Short mmCIF file of C-alpha atoms and ligand atoms in Angstrom, two decimals:
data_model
loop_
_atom_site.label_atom_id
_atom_site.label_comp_id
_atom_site.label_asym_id
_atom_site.label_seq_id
_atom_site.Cartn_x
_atom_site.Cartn_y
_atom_site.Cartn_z
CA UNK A 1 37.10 99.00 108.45
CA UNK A 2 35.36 100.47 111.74
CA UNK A 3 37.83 103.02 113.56
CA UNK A 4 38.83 101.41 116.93
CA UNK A 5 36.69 102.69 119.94
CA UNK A 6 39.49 102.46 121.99
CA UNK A 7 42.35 105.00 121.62
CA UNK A 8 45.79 103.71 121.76
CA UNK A 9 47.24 104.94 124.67
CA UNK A 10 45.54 102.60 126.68
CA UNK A 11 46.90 99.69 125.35
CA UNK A 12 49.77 101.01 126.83
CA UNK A 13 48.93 100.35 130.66
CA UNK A 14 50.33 97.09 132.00
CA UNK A 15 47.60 94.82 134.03
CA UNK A 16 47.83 95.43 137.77
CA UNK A 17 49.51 92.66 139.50
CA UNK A 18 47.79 93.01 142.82
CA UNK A 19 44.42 93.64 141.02
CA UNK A 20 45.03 90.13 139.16
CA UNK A 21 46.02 88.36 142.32
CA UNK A 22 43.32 89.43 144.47
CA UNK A 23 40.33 88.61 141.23
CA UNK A 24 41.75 84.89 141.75
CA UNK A 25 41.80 85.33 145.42
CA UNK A 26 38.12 86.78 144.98
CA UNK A 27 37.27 84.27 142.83
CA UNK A 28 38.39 80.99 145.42
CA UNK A 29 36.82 82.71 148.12
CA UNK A 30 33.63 82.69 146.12
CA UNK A 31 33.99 78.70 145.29
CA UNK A 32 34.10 78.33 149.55
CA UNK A 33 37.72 78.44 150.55
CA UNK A 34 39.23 80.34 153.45
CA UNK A 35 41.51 82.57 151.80
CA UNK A 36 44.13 84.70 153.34
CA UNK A 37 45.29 88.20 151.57
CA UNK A 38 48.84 89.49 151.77
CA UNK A 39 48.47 91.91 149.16
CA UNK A 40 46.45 94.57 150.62
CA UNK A 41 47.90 98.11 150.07
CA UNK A 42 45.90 99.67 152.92
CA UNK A 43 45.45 100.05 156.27
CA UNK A 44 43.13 97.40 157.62
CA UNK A 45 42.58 100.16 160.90
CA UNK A 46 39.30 102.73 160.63
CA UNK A 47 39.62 105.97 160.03
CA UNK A 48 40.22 107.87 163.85
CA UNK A 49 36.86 108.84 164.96
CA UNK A 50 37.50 112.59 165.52
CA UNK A 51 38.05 113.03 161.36
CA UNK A 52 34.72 111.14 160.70
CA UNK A 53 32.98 113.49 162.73
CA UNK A 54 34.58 116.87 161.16
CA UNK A 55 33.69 115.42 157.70
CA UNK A 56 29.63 114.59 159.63
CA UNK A 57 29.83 118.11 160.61
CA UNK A 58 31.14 119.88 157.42
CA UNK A 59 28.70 118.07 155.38
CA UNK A 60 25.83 119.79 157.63
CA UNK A 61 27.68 122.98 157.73
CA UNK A 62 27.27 123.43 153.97
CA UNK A 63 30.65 122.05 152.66
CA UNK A 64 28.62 120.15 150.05
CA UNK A 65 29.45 122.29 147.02
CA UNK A 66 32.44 122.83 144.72
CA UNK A 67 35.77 124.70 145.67
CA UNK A 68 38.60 126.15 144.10
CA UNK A 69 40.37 123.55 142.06
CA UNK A 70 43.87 123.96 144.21
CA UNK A 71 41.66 123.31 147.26
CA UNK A 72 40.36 125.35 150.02
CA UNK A 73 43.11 127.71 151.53
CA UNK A 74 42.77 126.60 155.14
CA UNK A 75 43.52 122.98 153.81
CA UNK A 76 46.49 124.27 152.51
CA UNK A 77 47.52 126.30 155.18
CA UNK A 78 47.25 123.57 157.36
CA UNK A 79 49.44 121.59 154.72
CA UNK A 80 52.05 124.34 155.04
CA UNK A 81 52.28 123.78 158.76
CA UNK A 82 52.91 120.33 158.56
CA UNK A 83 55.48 120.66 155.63
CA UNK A 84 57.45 123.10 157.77
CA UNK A 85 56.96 121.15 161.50
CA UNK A 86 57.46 117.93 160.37
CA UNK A 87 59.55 117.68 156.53
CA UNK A 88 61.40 121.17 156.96
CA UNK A 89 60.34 122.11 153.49
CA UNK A 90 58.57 125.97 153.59
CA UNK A 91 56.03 126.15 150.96
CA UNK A 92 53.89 129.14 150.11
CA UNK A 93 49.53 127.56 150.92
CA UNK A 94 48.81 130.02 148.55
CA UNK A 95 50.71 129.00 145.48
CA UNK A 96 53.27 125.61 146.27
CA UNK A 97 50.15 123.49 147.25
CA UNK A 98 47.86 121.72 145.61
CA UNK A 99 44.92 119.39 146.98
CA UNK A 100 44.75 116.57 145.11
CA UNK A 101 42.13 113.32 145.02
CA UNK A 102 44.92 110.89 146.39
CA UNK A 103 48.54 110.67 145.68
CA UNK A 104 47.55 108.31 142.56
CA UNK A 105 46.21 112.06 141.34
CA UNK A 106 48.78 113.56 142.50
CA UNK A 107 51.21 111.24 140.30
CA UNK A 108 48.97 111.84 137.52
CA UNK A 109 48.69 115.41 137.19
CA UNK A 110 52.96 115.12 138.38
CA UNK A 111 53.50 112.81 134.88
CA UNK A 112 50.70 114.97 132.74
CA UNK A 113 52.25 118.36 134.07
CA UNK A 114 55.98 117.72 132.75
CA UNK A 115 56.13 115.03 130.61
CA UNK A 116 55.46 115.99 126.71
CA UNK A 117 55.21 112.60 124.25
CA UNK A 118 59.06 111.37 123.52
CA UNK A 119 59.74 112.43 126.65
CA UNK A 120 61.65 109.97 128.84
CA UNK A 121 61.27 109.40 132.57
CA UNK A 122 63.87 107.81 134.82
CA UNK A 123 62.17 104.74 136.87
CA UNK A 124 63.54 102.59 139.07
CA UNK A 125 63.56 98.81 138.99
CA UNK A 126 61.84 97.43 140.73
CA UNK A 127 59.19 100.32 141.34
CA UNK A 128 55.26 100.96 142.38
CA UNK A 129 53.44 99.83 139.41
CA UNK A 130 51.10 102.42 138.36
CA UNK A 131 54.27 105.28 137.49
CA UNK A 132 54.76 103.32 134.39
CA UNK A 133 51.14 103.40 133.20
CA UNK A 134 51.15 107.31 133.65
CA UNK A 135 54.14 108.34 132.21
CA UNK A 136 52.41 105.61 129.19
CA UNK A 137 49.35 107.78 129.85
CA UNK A 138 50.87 110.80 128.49
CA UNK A 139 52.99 109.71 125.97
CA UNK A 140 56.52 109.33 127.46
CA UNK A 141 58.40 106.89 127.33
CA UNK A 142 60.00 104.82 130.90
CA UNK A 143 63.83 104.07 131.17
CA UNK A 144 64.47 101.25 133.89
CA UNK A 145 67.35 102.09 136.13
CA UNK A 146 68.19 98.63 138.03
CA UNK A 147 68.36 98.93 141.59
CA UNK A 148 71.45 96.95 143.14
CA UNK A 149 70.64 93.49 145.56
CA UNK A 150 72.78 92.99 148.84
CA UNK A 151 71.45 90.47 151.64
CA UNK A 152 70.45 93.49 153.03
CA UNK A 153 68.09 94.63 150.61
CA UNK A 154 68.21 96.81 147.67
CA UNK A 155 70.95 99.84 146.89
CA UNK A 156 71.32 102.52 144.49
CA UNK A 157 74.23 103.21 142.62
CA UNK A 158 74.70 106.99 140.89
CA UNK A 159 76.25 105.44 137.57
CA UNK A 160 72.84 103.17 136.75
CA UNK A 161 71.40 106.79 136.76
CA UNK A 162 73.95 108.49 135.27
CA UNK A 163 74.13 106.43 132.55
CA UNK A 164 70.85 106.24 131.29
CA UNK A 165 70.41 110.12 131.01
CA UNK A 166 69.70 111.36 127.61
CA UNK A 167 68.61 114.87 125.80
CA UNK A 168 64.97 113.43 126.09
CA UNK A 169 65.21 112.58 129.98
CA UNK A 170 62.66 114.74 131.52
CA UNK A 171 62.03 113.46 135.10
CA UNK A 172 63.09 110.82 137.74
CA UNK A 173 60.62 109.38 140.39
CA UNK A 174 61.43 108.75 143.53
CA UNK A 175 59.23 106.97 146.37
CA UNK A 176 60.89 106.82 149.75
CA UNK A 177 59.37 104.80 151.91
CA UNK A 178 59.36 102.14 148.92
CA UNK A 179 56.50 99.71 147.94
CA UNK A 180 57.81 97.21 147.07
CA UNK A 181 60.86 97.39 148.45
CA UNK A 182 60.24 98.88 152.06
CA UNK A 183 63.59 100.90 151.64
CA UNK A 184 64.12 103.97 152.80
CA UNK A 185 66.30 106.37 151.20
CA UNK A 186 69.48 108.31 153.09
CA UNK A 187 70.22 111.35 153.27
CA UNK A 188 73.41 110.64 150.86
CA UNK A 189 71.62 108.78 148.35
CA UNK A 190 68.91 111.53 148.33
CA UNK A 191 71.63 114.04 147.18
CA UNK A 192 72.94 111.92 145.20
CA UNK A 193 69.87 112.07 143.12
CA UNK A 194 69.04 116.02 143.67
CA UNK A 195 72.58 116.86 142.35
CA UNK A 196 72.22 114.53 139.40
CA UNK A 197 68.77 116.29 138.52
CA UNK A 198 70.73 119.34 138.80
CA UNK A 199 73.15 118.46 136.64
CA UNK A 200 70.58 117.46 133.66
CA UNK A 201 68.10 119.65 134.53
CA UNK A 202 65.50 116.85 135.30
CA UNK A 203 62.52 117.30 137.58
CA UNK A 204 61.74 115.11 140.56
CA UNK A 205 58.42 113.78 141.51
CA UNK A 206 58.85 112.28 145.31
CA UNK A 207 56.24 110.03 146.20
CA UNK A 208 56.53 110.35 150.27
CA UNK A 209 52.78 108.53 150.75
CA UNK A 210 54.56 106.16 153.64
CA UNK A 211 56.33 108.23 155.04
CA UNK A 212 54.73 107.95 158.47
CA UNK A 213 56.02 104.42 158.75
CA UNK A 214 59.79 104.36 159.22
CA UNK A 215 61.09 101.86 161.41
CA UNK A 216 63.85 101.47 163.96
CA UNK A 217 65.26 105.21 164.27
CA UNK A 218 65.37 105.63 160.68
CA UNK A 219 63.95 109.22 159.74
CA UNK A 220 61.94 110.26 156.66
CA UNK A 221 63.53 112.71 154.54
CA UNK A 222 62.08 114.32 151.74
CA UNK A 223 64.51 115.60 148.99
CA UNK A 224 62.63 119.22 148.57
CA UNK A 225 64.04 119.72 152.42
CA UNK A 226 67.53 118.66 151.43
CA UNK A 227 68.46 122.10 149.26
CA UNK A 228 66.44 124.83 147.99
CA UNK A 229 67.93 124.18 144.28
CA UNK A 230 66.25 120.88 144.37
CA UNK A 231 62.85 121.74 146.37
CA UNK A 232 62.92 124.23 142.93
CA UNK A 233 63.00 120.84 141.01
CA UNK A 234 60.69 118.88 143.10
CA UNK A 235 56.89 118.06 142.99
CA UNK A 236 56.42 115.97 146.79
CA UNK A 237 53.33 114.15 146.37
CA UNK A 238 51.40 113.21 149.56
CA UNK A 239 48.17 111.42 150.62
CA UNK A 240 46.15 111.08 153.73
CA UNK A 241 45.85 107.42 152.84
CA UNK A 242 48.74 105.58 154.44
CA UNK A 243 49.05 107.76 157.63
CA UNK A 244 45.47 108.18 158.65
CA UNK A 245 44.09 105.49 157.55
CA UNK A 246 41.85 107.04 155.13
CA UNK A 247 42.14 105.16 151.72
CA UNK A 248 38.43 105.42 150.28
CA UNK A 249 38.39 109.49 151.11
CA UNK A 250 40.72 110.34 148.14
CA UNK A 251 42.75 113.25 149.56
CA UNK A 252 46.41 114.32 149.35
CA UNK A 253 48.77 117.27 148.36
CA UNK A 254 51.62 117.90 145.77
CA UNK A 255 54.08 120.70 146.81
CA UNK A 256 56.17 122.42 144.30
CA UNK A 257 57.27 125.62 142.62
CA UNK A 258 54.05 128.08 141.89
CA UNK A 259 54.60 127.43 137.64
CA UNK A 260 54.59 123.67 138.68
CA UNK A 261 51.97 124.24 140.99
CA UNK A 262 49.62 126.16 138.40
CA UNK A 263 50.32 123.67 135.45
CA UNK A 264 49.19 120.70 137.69
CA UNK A 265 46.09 122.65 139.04
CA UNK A 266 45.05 122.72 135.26
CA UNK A 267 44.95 118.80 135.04
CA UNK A 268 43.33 118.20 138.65
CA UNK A 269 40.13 121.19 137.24
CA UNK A 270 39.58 119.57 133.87
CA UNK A 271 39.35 116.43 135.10
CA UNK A 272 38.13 115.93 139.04
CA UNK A 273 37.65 119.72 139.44
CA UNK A 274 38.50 120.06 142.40
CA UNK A 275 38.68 117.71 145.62
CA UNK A 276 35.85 116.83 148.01
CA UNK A 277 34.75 119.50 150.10
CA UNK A 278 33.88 118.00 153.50
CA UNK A 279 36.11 115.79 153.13
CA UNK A 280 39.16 118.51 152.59
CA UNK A 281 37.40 120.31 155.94
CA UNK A 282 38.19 116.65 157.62
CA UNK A 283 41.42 117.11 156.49
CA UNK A 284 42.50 120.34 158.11
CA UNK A 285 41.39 118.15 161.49
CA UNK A 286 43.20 115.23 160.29
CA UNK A 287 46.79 117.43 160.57
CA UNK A 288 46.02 120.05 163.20
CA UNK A 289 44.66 117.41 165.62
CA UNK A 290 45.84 114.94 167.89
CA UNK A 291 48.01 112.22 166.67
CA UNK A 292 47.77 109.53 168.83
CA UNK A 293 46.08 107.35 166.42
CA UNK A 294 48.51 107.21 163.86
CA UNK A 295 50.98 106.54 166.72
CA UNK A 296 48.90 103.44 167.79
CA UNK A 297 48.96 102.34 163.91
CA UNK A 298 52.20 102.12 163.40
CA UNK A 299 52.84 100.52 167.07
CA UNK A 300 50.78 98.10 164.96
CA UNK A 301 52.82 97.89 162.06
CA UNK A 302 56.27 97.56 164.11
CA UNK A 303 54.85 94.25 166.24
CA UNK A 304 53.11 93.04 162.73
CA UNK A 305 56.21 93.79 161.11
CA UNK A 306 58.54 91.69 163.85
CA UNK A 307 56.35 89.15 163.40
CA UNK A 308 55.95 88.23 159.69
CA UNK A 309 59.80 88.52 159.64
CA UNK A 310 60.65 86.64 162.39
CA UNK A 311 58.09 83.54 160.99
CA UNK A 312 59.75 84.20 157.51
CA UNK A 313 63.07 83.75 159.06
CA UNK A 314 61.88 80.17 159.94
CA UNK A 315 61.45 79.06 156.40
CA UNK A 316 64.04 77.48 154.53
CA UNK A 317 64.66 78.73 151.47
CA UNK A 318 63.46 82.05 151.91
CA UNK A 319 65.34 85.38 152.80
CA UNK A 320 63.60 88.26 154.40
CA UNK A 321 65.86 91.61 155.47
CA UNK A 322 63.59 93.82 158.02
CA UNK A 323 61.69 96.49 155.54
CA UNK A 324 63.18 99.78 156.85
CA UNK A 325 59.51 101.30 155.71
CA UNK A 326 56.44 101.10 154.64
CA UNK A 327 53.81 98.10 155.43
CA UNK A 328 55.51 95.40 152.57
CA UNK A 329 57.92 93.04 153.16
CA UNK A 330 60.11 91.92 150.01
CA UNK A 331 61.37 88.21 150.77
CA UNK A 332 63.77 86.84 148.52
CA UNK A 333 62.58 83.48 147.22
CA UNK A 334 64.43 82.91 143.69
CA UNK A 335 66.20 79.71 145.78
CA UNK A 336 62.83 77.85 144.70
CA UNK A 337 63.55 78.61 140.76
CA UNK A 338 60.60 79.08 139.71
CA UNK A 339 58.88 82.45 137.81
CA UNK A 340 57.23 84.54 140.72
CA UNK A 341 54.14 84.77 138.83
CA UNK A 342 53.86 80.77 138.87
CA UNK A 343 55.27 81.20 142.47
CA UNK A 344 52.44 83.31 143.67
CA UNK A 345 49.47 81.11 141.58
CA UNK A 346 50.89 78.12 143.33
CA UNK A 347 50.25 79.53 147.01
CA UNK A 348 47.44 80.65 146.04
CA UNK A 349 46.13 77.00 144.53
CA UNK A 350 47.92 75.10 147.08
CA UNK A 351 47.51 77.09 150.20
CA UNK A 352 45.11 79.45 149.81
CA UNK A 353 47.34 82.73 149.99
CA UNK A 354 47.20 85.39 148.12
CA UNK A 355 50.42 87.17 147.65
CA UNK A 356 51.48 89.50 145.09
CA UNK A 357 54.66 88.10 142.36
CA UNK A 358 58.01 90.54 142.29
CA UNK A 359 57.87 90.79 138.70
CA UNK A 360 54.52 93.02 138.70
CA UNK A 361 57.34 95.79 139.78
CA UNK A 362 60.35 95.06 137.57
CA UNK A 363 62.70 92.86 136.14
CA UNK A 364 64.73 93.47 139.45
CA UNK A 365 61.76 92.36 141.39
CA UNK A 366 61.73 88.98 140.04
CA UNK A 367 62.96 86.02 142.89
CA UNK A 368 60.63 88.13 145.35
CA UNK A 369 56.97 88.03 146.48
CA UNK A 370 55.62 91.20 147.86
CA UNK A 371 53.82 90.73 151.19
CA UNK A 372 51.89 93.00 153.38
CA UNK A 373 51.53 93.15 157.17
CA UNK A 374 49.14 95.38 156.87
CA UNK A 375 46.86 92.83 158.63
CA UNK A 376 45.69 90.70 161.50
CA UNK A 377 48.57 89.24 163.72
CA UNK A 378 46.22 86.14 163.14
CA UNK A 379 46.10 86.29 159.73
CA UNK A 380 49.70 86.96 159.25
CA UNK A 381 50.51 83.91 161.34
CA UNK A 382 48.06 81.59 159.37
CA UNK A 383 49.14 82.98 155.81
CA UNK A 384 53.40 82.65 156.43
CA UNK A 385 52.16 79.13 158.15
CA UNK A 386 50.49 77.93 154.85
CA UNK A 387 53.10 79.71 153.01
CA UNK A 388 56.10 77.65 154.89
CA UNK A 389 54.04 74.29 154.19
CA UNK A 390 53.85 74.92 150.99
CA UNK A 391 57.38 76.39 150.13
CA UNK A 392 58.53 73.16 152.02
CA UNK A 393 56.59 70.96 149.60
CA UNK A 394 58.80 72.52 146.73
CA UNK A 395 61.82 71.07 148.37
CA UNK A 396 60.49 67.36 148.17
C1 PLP B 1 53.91 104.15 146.50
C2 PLP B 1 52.48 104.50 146.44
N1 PLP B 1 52.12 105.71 145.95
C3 PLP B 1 50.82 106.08 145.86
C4 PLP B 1 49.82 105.24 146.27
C5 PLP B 1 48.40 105.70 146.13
O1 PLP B 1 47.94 106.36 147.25
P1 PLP B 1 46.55 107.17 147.29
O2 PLP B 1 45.57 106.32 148.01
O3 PLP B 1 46.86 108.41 148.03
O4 PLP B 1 46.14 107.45 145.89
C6 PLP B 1 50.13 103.98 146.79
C7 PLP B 1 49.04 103.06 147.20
O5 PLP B 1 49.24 101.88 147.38
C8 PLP B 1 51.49 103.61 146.87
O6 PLP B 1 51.85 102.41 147.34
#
């Protein structure tokens, strides 16, 4: 018998749901039909002009070759500044930062840092797809912790946490602003979860990539801010995607304690080396500069956002609390009974829409579609039209 070319672990990664959705989109559009995406998990905007033109300049400047695998110091310095202006959180640039390729790296070298095979990682359900395919990645092993469902949207509750700890539990993840969800964590439920990390020794990793887009007087917090026993505990894992609109770049940050800090460094050089260099020099601009663009963004977001919900609302059938974050919004839609998979393929076939099914993100996330505003008003408007014929046809 041949040995398998393929080595086992990767039979362990579940199938993207938004990648699958947006292949059939791809594949009507190609046939000649006017499709309409609601899956994107991007800003549609440009990147702001005045970072374009510090990466332009770096590049001539020289930054074209290798740096240190942690990432230039003034990048992190800058990093630093932010961390303590805007997320009250000191860190030390020269050892509590790390440049990473993207929060997706981030997560990785997070889940490869920590978590040894048999170890067991505390997820919640529903939750951002890819965490599950990393812990996979290195060997660990993911324990569901149910989020709770009210009309307005979804709750946790200490005990589902509580009692799922075991010997083997080595982390928790936490991702405030939530995709799917668009919840934003408080202040209580954030201790909530430090002290119970405390209290089993478990290590968070705080995906914070939206946190830029809070709405209505809501205010980010991270959980490394909260108390320094649980910054001690905490890897905060950041990107330049979400906020500056700068998705294809492949920059971010983790922040945590120097041995955390120095372990994750290790993953990031053997296997990107290090990040970009002009495009870490764009960076530093990116944070020290002015921030009016990412103020007109999310502008943006809060008019796109009032929108889809308020067309939403107009649907019978279908239930829609405001997202408190992030670009998604998580409509209820179980009152049609059928799978959300089938729900999704059937937009898509009858309508044209592509949306992306509540199941891809948990158990708990079944009876929901995920759907982004991070789009045209005029796209938005067409794509809940279409959706509200359709939904209405289900009723007949
Ligand atoms: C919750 C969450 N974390 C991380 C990422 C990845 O971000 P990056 O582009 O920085 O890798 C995404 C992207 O959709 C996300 O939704």
């Amino acid at each position: 018998m041949p040995k398998p070319q393929i080595a086992a672990r990767i039979a362990s990664i579940p199938p993207s749901g938004v990648a699958e959705m947006m292949r059939l989109g791809r594949e009507m559009e190609q046939r000649g039909e006017e499709v309409i995406y609601l899956v994107q998990g991007e800003p549609d905007f440009d990147t702001p002009p005045h970072i374009i033109e510090a990466a332009r300049e770096a590049m001539a400047r020289g930054f074209t070759h290798y740096v240190p695998g942690e990432g230039l110091l003034e990048l992190r310095e800058a990093v630093a500044e932010k961390l303590a202006r805007e997320n009250d959180i000191q860190a030390d640039p020269k050892s509590e930062i790390l440049i990473t390729t993207g929060a997706t790296m981030g997560l990785y070298a997070a889940v490869m840092a920590v978590v040894d095979p048999g170890d067991e990682v505390l997820l919640t359900d529903p939750a951002y797809g890819p965490y599950e395919a990393m812990v996979g990645l290195a060997g660990g092993r993911v324990v569901f912790v149910p989020l709770m469902k009210s009309d307005r949207g979804f709750y946790f509750v200490s005990e589902e946490f509580e009692s799922r700890v075991t010997p083997r539990t080595k982390a928790i993840v936490i991702n405030t602003p939530n995709n799917p969800t668009g919840k934003v964590m408080t202040r209580a439920e954030l201790e909530m979860l430090g002290e119970l990390a405390q209290r089993h020794d478990l290590i968070i990793i705080a995906d914070e990539v939206y946190e830029k887009l809070v709405y209505d007087g809501r205010q980010h917090v991270s959980i490394a801010a909260l108390a320094p026993e649980f910054k001690a505990r905490t890897i905060v894992v950041n990107s330049f995607s979400k906020t500056y609109a700068m998705t294809g770049w492949r920059l971010g940050y983790n922040v945590a304690n120097s041995a955390l800090t120095s372990a994750m460094t290790k993953v990031i050089y053997q296997s990107g080396r290090c990040a970009t260099a002009f495009v870490q020099r764009a960076g530093i601009v990116a944070l020290r500069e002015s921030q009016d663009r990412v103020r007109q963004m999310f502008q943006a977001y809060l008019e796109r956002r009032r929108l889809m919900t308020d067309l939403l609302a107009t649907i019978p059938g279908v239930s829609c609390p405001s997202p408190e974050g992030t670009f998604y919004v998580f409509p209820d839609v179980s009152s049609f009974g059928m799978g959300t998979w089938d729900l999704a393929k059937y937009l898509l076939n009858e309508v044209k829409v592509v949306t992306t099914p509540g199941r891809y993100y948990g158990v708990q996330g079944e009876g929901h579609l995920r759907l982004s505003f991070a789009t045209s008003t005029a796209n938005i408007r067409l794509g809940i039209n279409r959706i509200g014929h359709a939904l209405e046809r289900l009723w007949r």
